[in-house]
Coordinates of C-alpha atoms and ligand atoms in Angstrom, one line a residue:
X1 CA -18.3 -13.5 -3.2
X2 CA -15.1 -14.8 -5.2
X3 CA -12.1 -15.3 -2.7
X4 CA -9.0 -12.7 -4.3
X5 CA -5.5 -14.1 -2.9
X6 CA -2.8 -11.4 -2.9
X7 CA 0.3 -12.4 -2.6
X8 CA 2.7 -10.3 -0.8
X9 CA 5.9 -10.6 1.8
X10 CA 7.4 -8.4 4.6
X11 CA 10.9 -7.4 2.1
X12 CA 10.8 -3.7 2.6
X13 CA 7.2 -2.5 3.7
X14 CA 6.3 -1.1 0.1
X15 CA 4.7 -5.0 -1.0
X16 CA 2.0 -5.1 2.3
X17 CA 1.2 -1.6 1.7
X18 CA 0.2 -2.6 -1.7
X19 CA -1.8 -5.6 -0.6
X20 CA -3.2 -3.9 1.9
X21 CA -4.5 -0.9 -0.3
X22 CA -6.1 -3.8 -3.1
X23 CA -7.7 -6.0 -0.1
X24 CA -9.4 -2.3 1.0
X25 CA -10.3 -1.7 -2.7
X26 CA -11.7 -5.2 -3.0
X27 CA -14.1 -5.1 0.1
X28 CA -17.6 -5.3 -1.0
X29 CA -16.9 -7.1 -3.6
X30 CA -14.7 -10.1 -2.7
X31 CA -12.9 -11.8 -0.3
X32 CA -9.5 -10.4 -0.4
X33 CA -7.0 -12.8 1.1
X34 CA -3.4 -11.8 2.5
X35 CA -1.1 -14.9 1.2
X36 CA 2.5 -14.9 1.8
X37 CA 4.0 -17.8 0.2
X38 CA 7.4 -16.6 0.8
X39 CA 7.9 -16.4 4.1
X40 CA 4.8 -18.2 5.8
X41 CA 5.6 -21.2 3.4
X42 CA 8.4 -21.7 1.3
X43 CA 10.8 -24.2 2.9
X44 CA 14.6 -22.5 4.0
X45 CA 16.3 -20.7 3.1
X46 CA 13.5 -19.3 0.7
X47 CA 11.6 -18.4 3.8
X48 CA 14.9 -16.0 5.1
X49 CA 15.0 -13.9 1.9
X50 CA 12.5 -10.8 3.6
X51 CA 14.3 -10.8 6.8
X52 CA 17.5 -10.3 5.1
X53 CA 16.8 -7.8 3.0
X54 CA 16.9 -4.7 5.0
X55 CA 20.0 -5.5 6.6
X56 CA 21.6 -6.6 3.0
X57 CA 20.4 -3.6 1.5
X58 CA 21.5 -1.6 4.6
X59 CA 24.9 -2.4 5.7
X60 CA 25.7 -4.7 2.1
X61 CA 24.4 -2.5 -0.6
X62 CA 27.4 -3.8 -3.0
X63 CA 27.1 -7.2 -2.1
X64 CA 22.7 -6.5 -2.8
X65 CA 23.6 -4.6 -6.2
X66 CA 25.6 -7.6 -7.6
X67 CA 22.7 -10.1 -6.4
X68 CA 20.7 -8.0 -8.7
X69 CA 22.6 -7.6 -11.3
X70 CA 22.8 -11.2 -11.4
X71 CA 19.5 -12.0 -11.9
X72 CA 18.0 -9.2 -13.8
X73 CA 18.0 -10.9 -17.3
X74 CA 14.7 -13.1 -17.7
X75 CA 16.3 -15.9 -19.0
X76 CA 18.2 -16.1 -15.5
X77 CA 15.1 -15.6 -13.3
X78 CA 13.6 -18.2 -15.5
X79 CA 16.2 -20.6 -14.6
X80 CA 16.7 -19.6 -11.2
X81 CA 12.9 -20.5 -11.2
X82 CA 13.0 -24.4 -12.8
X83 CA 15.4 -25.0 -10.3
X84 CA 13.7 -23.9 -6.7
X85 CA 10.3 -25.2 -8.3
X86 CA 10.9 -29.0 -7.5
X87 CA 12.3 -27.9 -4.0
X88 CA 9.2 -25.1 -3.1
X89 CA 6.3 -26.7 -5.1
X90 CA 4.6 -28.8 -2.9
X91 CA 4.3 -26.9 0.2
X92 CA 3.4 -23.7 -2.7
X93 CA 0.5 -26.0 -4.2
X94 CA -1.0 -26.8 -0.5
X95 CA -0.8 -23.0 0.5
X96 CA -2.7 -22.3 -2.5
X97 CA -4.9 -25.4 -2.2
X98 CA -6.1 -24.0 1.7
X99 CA -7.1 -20.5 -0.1
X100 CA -8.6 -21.9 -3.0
X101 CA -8.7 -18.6 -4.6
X102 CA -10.9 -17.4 -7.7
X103 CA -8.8 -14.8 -8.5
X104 CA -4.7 -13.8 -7.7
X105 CA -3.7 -11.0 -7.5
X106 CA 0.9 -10.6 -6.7
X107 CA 2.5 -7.8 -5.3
X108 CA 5.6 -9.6 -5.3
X109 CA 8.5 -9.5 -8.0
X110 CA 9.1 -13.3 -7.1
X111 CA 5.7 -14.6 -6.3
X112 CA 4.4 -15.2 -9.9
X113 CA 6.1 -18.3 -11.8
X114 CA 6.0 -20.9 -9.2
X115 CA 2.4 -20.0 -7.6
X116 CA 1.0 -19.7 -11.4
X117 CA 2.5 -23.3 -12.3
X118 CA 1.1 -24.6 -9.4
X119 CA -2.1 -23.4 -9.6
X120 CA -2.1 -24.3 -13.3
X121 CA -0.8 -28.1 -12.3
X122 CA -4.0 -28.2 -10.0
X123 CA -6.1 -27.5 -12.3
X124 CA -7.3 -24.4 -11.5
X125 CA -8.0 -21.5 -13.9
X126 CA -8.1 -18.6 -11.8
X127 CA -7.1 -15.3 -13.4
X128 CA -3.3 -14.4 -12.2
X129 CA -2.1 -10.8 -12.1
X130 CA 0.9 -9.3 -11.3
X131 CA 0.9 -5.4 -9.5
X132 CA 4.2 -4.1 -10.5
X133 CA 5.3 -2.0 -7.0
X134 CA 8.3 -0.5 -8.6
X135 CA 7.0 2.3 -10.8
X136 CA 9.7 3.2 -13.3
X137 CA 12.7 0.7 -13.2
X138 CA 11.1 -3.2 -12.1
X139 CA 13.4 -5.9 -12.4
X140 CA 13.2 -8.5 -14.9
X141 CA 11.8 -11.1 -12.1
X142 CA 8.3 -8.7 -12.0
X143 CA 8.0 -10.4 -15.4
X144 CA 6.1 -13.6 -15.6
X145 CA 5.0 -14.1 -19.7
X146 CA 1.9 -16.6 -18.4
X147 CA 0.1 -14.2 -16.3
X148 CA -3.2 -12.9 -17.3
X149 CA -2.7 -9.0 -16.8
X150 CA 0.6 -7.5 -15.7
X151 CA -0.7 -4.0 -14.3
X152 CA 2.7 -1.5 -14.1
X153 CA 2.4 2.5 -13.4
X154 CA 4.0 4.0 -15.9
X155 CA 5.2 4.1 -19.6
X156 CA 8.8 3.3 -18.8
X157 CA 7.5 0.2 -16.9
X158 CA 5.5 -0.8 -19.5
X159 CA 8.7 -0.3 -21.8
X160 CA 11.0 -2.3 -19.5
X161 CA 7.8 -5.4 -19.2
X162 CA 7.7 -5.5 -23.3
X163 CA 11.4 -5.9 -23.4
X164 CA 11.6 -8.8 -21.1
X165 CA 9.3 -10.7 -23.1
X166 CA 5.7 -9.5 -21.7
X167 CA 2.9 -9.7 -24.2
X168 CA 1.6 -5.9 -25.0
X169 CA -2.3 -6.9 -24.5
X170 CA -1.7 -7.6 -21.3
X171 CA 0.2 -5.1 -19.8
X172 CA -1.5 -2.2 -18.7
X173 CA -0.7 1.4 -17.3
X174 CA -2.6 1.7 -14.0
X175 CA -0.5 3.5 -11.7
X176 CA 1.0 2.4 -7.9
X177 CA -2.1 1.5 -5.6
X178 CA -2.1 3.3 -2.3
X179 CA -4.0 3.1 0.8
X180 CA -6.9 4.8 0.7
X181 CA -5.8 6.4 4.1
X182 CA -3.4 8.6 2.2
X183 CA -6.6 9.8 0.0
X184 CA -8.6 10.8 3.1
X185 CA -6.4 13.0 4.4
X186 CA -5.6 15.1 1.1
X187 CA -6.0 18.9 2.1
X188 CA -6.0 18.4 6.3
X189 CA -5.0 21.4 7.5
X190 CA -1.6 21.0 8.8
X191 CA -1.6 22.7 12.0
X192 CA -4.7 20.5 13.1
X193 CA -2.9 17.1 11.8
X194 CA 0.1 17.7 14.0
X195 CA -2.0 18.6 16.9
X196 CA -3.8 15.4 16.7
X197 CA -0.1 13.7 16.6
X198 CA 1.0 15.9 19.7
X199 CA 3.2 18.0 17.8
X200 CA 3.5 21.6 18.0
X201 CA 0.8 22.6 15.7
X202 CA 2.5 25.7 14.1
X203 CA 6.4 24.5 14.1
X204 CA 6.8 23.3 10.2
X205 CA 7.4 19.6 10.6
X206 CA 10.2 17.5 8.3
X207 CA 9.1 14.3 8.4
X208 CA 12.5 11.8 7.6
X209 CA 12.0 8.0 6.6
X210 CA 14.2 4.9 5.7
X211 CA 11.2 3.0 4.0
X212 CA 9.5 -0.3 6.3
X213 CA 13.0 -1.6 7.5
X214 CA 14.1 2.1 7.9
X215 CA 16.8 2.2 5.5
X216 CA 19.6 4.7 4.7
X217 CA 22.0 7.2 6.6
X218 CA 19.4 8.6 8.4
X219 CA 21.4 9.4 11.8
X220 CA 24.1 11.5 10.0
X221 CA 21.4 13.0 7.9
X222 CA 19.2 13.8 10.4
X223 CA 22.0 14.9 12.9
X224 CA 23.3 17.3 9.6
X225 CA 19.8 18.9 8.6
X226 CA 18.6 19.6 12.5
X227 CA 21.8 21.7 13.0
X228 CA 21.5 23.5 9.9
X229 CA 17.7 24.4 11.0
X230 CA 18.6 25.3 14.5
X231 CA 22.3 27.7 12.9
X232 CA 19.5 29.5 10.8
X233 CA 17.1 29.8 14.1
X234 CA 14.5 28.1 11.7
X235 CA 11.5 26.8 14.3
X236 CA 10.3 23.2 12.6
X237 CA 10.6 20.3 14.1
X238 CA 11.5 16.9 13.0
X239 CA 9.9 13.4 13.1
X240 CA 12.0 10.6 12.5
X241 CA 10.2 7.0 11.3
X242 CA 12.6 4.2 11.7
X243 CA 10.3 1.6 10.9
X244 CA 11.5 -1.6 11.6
X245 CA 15.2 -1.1 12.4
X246 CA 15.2 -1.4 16.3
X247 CA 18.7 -0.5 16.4
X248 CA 18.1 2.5 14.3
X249 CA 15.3 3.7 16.3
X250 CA 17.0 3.5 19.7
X251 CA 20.1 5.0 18.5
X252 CA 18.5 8.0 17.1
X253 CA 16.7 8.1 20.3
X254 CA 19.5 8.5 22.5
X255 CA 20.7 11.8 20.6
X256 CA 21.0 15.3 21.9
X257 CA 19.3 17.1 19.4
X258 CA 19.0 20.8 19.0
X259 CA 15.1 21.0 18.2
X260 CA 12.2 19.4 18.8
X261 CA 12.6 16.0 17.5
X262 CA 10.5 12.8 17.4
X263 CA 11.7 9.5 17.1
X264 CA 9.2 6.6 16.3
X265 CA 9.7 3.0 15.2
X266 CA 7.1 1.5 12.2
X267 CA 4.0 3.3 12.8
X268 CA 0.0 2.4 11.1
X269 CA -0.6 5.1 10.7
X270 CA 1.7 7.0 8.2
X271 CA -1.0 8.9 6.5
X272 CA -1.4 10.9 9.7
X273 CA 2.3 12.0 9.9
X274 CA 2.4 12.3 6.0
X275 CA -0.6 15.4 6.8
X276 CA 1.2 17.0 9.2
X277 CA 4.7 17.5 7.0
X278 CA 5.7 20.2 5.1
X279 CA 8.6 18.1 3.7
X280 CA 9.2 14.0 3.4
X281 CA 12.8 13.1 3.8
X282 CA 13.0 9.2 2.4
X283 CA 15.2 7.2 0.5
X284 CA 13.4 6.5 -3.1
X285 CA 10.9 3.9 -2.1
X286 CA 7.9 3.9 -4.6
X287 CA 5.3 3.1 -1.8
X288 CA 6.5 6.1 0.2
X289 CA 6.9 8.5 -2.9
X290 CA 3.3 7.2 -4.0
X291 CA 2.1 8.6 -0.6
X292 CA 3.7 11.5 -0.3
X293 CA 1.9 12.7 -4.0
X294 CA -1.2 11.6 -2.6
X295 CA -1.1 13.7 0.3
X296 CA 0.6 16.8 -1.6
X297 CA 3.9 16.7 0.2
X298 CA 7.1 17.4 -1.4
X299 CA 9.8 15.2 -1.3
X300 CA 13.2 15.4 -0.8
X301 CA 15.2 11.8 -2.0
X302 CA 18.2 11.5 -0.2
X303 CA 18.7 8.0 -1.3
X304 CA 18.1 5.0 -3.8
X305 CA 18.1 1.5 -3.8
X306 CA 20.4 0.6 -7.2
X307 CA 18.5 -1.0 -9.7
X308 CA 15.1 -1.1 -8.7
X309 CA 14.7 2.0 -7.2
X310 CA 17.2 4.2 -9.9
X311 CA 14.3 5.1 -11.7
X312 CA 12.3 6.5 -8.9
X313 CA 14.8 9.0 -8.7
X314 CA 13.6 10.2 -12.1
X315 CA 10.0 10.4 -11.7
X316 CA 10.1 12.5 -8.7
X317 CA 12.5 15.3 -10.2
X318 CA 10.4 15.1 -13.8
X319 CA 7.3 15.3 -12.1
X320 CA 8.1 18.4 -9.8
X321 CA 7.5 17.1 -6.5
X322 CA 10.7 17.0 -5.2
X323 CA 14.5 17.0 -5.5
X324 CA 17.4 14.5 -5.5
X325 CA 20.1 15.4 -2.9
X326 CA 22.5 12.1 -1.4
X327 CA 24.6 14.6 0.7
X328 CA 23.8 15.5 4.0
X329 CA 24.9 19.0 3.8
X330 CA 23.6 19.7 0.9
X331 CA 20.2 18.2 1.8
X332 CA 20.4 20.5 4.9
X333 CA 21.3 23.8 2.8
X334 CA 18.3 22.6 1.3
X335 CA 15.9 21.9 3.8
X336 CA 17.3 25.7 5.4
X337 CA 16.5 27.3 2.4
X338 CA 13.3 26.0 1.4
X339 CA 11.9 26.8 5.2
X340 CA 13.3 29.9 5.2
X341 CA 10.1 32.1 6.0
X342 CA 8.3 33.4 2.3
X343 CA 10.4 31.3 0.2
X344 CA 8.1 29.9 -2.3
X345 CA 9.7 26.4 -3.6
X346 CA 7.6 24.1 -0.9
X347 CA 4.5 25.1 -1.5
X348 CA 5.4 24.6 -5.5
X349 CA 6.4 21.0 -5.1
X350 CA 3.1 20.4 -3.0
X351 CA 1.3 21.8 -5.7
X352 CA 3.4 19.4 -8.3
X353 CA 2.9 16.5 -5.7
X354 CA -0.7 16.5 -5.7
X355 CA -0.9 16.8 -9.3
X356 CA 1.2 13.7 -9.5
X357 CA -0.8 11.6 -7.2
X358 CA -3.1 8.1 -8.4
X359 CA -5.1 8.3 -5.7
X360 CA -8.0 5.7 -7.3
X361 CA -4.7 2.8 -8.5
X362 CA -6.0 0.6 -6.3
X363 CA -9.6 0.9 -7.0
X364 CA -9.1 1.1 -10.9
X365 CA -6.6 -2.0 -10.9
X366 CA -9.0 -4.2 -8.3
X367 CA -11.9 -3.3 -11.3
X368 CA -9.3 -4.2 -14.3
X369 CA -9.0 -7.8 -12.2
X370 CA -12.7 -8.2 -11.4
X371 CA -13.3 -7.6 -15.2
X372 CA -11.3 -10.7 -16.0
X373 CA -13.4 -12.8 -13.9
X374 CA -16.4 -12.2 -14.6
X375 CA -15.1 -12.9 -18.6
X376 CA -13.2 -16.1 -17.3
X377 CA -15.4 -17.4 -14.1
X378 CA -14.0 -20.3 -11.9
X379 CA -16.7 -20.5 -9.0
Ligands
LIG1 N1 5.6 2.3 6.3 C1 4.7 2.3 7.4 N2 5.1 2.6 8.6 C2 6.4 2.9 8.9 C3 7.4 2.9 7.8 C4 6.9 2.6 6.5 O1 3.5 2.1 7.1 O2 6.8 3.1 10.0 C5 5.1 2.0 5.0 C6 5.1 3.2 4.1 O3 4.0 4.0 4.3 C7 5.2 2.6 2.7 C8 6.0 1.3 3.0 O4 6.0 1.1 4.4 O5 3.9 2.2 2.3 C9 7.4 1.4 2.5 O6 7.4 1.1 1.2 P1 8.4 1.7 0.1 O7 8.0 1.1 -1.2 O8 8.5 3.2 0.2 O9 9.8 1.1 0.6 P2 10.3 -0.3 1.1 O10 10.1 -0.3 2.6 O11 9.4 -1.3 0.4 O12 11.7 -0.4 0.7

């Protein structure tokens, strides 16, 4: 079986969820191989750049918004490039060498120029793709002009990859692959999901996350909506996912809070608490809005990253499945109005959700790859 590397790193949880949903879609097929150059091999401070991005993006969001803005012309990526390849190259090349893959596959918006050089330098002509994770507004560093297929999930992607120089034949409109977890439990019935999760099975469940490093104002948010539900004697219950943010997790812990509320730090399995909700709370990360389609649950965005995640916003109000609100009280007049027994708009958005869901991405991108093997074989 050919051995597929797929390059990933931990910034944000969106890139391994991605992996991880193209190494399930490979199985059978090939070897798919987790590789992350970033930070399992690139030398420092190239090997920092994951661990500081949730706290950058939390408490520095300016400070993030300018490093971006900074680099989001090509030219500047490619020059920012030239000038960590000498310094990154050779411990790339023998990461590469050990895996000695037949096929790449990135998830990674800045794990495409250097590893395609030095496979290239080593003579090896494994077909190199690049899996765009952010759906509607990528930065220009997604964009790498010598990779085989560029695979982005929508039509303003596509737009954005043409205007930084991508070649139109090979960039293709899959979608945002998802675990297939998030397939499998499509139409659960609710009241048996949250039983399995120890939750009260006929409470309505909100279901509020900050992404894999548990970004956003979620205390105040949180702290806003579950008064609001308990003024209007509304009976849900709340789960609150603070994935990797420790600090996060322990402060939200430690609150009084006037219903039933759960407080859990990064948890597997996500497709099981996605079942149980009646609503999604998140900031606008495209892994987490992909997921919420799949399972049918609408979202409410109470937050964006700027730049990458600007146009995320977008796609969920245009496609129905949720709404855009950044205050907390107005996310909480919201959330009271749309449980408010026999009002309508939930199961609407679910409905719009599920129609906007890709559950096969991963399988049809992981064929699109295989395809360009089997016309360019290296084993
Ligand atoms: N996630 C998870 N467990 C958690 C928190 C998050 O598995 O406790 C996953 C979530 O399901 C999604 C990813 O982490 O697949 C977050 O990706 P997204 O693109 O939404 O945001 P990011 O964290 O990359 O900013």
């Amino acid at each position: 079986m050919p051995r597929v590397a797929v390059l990933m790193a931990d910034s944000g949880g969106g890139h391994r969820s991605a992996a991880i949903s193209l190494v399930e879609a490979l199985e059978g097929a090939a070897h798919g191989l987790f590789v992350n150059l970033l930070d399992e091999y690139a030398p420092f401070p190239f090997n920092r750049l994951s661990g500081l991005y949730g706290p950058l993006v939390n408490r520095a969001p300016r400070l993030y918004h300018a490093i971006y803005q900074a680099s989001a012309s090509r030219r500047r990526i490619a020059f920012l490039e030239a000038a960590a390849y000498p310094w990154v190259q050779s411990r790339i090349a023998a990461a590469l060498a050990a895996e000695q893959p037949d096929l790449v596959i990135s998830v990674h918006p800045i794990q495409n120029s250097i590893p395609l050089r030095s496979l290239r330098s080593a003579g090896s002509r494994a077909p190199f793709i690049t899996v765009v994770t952010d759906p509607v507004t990528p930065p220009a560093a997604w964009f790498c002009p010598g990779v085989d297929l560029c695979v982005v999930a929508t039509d303003a992607a596509r737009r954005v990859a043409l205007a930084a120089g991508m070649d139109p034949a090979r960039v293709e409109v899959i979608g945002l692959p998802v675990r297939r977890a998030f397939a499998a439990v499509r139409g659960r019935p609710k009241p048996a999901a949250r039983a399995a999760l120890g939750l009260a099975p006929e409470r309505p469940l909100v279901l509020l996350t900050g992404g894999g490093a548990g970004i956003g104002r979620l205390p105040n948010l949180a702290r806003t909506i579950a008064r609001r539900l308990a003024q209007a004697q509304i009976p849900a219950q709340m789960v609150i996912i603070a994935g990797h943010n420790q600090p996060l997790q322990q402060h939200l812990q430690a609150e009084p809070w006037p219903l039933p509320v759960t407080v859990l730090g990064f948890v597997d399995a996500m497709a099981d608490w996605l079942s149980a909700a009646d609503l999604l709370i998140t900031k606008a990360g495209p892994g987490t809005l992909a997921e919420a389609a799949c399972v049918g649950v609408p979202v409410l965005v109470t937050g964006f990253i700027p730049g990458q995640e600007t146009g995320n916003v977008t796609w969920v109000e245009s496609s129905g499945m949720g709404l855009f609100a950044d205050q907390p009280e107005q996310a909480a007049a919201l959330v009271a109005e749309w449980f408010t027994p026999g009002n309508p708009t939930l199961a609407r958005l679910a409905a719009h959700a599920a129609a906007a869901a890709q559950p096969a991405a991963a399988e049809r991108i992981v064929r699109a790859a295989l395809d360009l093997l089997a016309d360019r074989p290296t084993l």
